[in-house]
XYZ file of C-alpha atoms in Angstrom:
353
model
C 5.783 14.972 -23.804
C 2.634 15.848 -25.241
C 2.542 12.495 -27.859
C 3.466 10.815 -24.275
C 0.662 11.859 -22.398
C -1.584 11.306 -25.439
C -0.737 7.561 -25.011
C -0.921 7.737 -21.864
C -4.742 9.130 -21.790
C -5.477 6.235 -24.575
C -4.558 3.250 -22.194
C -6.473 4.998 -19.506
C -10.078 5.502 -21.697
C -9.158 1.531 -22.832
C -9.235 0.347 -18.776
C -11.787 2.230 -18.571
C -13.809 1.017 -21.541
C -12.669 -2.964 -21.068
C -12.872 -3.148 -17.329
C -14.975 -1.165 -15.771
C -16.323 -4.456 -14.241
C -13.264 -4.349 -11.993
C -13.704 -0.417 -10.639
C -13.970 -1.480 -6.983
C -10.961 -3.918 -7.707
C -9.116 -1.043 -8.984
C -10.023 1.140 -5.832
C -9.323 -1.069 -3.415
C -5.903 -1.369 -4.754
C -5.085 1.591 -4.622
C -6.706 2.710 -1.262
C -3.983 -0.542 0.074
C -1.454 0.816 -1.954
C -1.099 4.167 -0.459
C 1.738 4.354 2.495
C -1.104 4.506 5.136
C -1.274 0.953 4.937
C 2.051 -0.055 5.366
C 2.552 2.510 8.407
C -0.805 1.442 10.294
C -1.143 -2.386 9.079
C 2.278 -3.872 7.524
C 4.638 -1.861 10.412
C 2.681 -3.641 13.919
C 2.987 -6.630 12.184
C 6.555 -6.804 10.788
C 7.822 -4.483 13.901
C 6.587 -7.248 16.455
C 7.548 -10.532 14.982
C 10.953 -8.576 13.759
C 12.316 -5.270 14.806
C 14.455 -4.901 12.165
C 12.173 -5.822 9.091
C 9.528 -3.460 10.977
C 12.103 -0.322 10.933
C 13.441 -0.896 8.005
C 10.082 -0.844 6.254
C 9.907 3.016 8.094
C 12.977 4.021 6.923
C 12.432 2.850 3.086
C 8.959 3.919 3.672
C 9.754 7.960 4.749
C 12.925 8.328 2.463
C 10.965 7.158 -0.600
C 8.205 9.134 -0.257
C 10.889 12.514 0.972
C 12.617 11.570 -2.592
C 9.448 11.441 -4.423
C 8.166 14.405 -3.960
C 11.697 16.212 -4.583
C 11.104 14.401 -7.928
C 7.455 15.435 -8.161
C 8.556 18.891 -7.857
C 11.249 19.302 -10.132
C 9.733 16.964 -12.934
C 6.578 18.988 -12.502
C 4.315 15.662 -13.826
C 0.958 16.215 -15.476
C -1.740 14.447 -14.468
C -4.315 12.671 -17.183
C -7.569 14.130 -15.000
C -6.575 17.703 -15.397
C -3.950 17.372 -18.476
C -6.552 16.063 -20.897
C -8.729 19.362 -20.375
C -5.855 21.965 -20.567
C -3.789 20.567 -23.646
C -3.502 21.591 -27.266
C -2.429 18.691 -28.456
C -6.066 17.214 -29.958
C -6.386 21.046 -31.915
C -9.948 21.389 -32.552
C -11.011 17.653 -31.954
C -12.570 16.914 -28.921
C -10.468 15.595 -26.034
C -11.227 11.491 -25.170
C -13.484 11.296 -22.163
C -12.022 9.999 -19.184
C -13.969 9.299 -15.886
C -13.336 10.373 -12.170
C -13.546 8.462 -9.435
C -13.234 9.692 -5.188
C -9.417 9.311 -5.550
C -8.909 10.698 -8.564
C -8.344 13.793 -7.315
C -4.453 13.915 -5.797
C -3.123 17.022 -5.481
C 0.542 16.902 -6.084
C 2.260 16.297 -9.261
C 2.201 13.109 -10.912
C 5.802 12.071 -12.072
C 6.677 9.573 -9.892
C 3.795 8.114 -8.932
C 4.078 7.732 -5.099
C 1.832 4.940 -4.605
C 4.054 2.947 -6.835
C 7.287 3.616 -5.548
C 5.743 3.449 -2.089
C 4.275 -0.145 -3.196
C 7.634 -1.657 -4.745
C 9.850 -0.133 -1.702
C 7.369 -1.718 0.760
C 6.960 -4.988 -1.073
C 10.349 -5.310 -1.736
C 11.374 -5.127 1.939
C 8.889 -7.570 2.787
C 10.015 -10.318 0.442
C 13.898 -10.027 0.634
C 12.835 -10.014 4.390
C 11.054 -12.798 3.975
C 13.366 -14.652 2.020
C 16.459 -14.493 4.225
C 14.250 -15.921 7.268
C 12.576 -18.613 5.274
C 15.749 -19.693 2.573
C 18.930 -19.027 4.981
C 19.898 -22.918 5.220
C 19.291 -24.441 2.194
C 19.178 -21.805 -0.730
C 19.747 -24.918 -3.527
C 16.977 -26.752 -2.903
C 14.103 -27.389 -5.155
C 11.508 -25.876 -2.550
C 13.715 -22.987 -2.017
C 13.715 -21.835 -5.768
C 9.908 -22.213 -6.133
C 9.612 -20.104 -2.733
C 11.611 -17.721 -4.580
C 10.161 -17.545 -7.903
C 6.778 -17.258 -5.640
C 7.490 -14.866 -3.655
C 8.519 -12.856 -6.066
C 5.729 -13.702 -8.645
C 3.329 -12.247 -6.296
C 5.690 -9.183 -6.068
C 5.427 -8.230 -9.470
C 1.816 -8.807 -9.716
C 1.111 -6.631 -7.313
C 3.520 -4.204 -8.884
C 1.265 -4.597 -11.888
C -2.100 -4.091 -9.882
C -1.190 -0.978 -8.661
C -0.155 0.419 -11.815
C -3.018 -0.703 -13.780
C -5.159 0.620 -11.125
C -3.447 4.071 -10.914
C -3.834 4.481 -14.874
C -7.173 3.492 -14.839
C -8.325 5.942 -12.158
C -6.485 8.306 -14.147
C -4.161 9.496 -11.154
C -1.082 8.763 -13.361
C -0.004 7.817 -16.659
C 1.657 4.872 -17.720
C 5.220 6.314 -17.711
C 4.813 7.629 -14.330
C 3.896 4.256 -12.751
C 7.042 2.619 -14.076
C 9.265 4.934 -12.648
C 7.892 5.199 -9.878
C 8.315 0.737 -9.853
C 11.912 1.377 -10.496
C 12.886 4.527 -8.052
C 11.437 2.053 -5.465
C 13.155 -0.912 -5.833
C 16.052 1.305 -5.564
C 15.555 2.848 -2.027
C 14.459 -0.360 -0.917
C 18.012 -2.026 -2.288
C 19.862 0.802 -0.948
C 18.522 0.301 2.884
C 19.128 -3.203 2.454
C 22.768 -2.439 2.529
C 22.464 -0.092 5.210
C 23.003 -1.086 8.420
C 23.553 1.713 10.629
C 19.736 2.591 11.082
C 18.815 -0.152 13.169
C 20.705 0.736 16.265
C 21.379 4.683 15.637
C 20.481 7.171 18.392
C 17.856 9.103 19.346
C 19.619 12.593 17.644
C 20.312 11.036 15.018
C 16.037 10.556 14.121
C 15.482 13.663 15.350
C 18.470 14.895 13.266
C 17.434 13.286 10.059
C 13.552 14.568 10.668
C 14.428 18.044 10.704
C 16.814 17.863 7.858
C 14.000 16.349 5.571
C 12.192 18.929 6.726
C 14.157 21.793 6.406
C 15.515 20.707 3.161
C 12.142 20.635 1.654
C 10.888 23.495 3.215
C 13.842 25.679 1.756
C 13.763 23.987 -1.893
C 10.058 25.098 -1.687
C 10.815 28.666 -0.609
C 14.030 28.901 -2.700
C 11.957 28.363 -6.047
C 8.946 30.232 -4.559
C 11.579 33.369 -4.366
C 12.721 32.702 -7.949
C 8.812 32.669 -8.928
C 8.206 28.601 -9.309
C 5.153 27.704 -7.506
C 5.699 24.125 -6.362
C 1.862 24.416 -4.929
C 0.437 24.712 -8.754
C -1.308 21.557 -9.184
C -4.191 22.479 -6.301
C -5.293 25.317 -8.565
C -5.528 22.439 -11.330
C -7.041 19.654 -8.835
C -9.503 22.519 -7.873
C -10.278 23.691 -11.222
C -10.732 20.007 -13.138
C -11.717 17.687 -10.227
C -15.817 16.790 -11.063
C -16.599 17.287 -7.515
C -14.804 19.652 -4.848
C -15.419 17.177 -1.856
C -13.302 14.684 -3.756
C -10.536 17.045 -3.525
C -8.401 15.965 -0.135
C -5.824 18.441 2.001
C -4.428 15.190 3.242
C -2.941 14.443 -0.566
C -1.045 17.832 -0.704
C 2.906 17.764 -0.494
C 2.989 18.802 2.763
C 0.508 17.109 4.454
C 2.276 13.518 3.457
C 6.123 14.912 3.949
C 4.532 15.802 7.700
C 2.478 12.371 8.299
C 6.038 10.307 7.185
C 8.352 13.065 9.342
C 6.078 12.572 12.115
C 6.167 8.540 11.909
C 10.033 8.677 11.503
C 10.184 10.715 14.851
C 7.549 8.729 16.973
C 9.665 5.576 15.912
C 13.063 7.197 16.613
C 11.883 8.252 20.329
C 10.013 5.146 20.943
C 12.911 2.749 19.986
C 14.814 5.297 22.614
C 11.358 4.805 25.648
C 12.374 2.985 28.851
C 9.079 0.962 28.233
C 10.569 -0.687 24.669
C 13.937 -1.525 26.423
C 12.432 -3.121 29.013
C 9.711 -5.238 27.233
C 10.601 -5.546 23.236
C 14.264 -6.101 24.427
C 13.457 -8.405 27.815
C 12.000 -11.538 28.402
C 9.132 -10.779 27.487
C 9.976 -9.958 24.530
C 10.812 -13.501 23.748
C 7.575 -14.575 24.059
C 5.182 -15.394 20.879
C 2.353 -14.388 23.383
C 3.796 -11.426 23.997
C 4.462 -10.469 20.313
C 0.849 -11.047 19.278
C -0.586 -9.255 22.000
C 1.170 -6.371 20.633
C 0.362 -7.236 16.712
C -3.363 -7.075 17.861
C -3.799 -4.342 20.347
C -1.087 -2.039 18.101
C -3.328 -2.459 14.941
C -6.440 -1.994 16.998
C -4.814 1.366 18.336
C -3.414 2.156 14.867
C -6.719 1.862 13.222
C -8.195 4.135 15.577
C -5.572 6.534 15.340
C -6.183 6.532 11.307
C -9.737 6.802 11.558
C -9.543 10.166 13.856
C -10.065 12.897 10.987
C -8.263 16.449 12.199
C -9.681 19.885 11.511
C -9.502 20.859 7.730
C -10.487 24.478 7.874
C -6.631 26.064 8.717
C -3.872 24.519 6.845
C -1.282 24.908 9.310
C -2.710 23.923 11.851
C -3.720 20.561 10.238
C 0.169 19.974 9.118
C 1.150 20.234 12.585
C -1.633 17.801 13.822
C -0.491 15.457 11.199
C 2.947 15.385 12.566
C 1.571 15.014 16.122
C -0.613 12.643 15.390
C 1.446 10.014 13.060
C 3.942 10.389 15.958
C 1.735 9.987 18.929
C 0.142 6.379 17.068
C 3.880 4.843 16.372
C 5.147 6.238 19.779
C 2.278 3.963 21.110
C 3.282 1.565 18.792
C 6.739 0.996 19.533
C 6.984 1.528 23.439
C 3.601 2.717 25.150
C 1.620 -0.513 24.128
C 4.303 -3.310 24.641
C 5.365 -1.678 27.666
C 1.781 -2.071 28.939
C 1.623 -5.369 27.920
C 4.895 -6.388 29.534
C 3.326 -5.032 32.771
C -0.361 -6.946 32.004
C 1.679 -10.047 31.666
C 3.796 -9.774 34.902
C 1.214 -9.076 36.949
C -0.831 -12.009 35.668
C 2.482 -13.985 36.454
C 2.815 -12.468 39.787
C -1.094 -13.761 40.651
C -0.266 -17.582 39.610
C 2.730 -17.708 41.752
């Protein structure tokens, strides 16, 4: 693995060396890659113009990220940040220089890389999504295929932005990125086929949230007992990161399994809320007013949920705000904010009669 990561660190000091010009390109890419994006931007938008697309994206969304990091911590991935300081391989040579940046700095393992099996599962369920609404007619046709061969043209080069960007930051090697392309693509296939999530019960969210949960949380204790510690890449984030305030709780394993098991559960009881029955599901719901009253005021909401920053100083009780709060914002979401649309909209109705 060693020769691997070697090759890896080489492609990352050559993006670094040949396009440095393109750092905040690089940044911004991944800051949109991460799942936050797709929970408090892509979900509003796809959830309101089409329920299904919107909890789909959730569900592909939660279960990749639960699989990756069961794969981060039984691959136990390197990093290049912290791997290029603590290996033998270069002897008595001096390691290449690689630089930092203020997301450098994850604290998990690397192998998958999350934000690109996040970004492939995501895109991937917005252009098959995308393609069965716009190409369900007339599939032959000459503007169909070049709608297809776009669509997906822009897939894969975002697929290729992200990856670039999370080798040049030096977040992941090249390897990692790839797989973490492919394991994507995968979930997001898989949920394509599956067709039982979009009218399951309430149980069954609340079911599946604490099995994710509890299925992680005894894997980690299990190997904790037999003397793995799953937790051993903050010593190494600590320890190799250039500056300790670019080290962030909010990138440990727990703190994202919470955030995603806490989104999965506000969407399960909100989908389940008098309020969503009665305007999503009613005549209202019909309505393209209606819709993009909810697209706006739901990523207004969302964004202001995101932006509220929860004590750091005790661990667990940050984990448990995470959950409360990732719930609380798609609980609004789903049923609080359409409902109190529906009701805005009737009673303006109810004035003009």
């Amino acid at each position: 693995m060693d020769l691997l990561h070697s090759v890896g660190v080489q492609a990352t000091c050559y993006l670094q060396e040949s396009l440095m010009d393109f750092r905040d390109w690089f940044l911004f890419i991944s800051a949109a890659a991460d799942l936050r994006t797709t929970f408090f931007v892509f979900f509003p938008i796809c959830f309101h113009l089409k329920e299904s697309v919107g909890i789909r994206l959730i569900w592909v969304a939660v279960i990749g990220d639960w699989l990756n990091l069961v794969f981060k911590w039984i691959l136990f991935g390197q990093r290049p940040y912290w791997w290029v300081h603590e290996t033998d391989f270069y002897g008595n040579a001096p390691p290449p220089v690689i630089q930092q940046f203020p997301i450098t700095c994850e604290t998990g393992p690397g192998s998958p890389s999350g934000h690109a099996m996040g970004s492939s599962g995501v895109y991937y369920v917005l252009v098959t999504a995308l393609l069965s609404q716009l190409l369900p007619l007339q599939p032959n046709t000459l503007i169909a295929r070049c709608l297809h061969g776009l669509l997906w043209a822009g897939f894969w080069a975002v697929q290729v932005c992200v990856c670039l960007s999370r080798v040049f930051l030096a977040a992941h090697f090249p390897h990692q990125v790839i797989s973490g392309v492919v394991s994507g693509m995968v979930v997001a296939e898989v949920f394509v086929r599956i067709r039982f999530i979009y009218n399951t019960s309430l149980w069954h969210y609340v079911g599946t949230t604490l099995f994710l949960f509890g299925f992680a949380l005894v894997f980690y204790l299990l190997l904790k007992m037999l003397g793995v510690d799953l937790l051993w890449t903050l010593e190494k984030a600590h320890k190799w990161c250039e500056r300790p305030e670019w080290v962030h709780i909010d990138t440990t394993p727990f703190a994202s399994l919470l955030r995603n098991l806490g989104i999965l559960f506000g969407l399960g009881v909100g989908l389940h809320s008098p309020l969503y029955a009665g305007s999503c599901k009613g005549k209202q719901g019909r309505r393209w007013t209606f819709r993009l009253s909810c697209i706006v005021v739901s990523l207004l909401i969302l964004h202001l949920f995101d932006t509220f920053e929860l004590p750091t100083d005790r661990e667990r009780l940050f984990y448990a705000l995470t959950f409360c709060k990732s719930a609380c914002a798609h609980i609004c979401a789903v049923a609080l904010i359409p409902g109190g649309i529906s009701w805005l909209l009737r009673q303006a109705e109810k004035k003009d009669l």
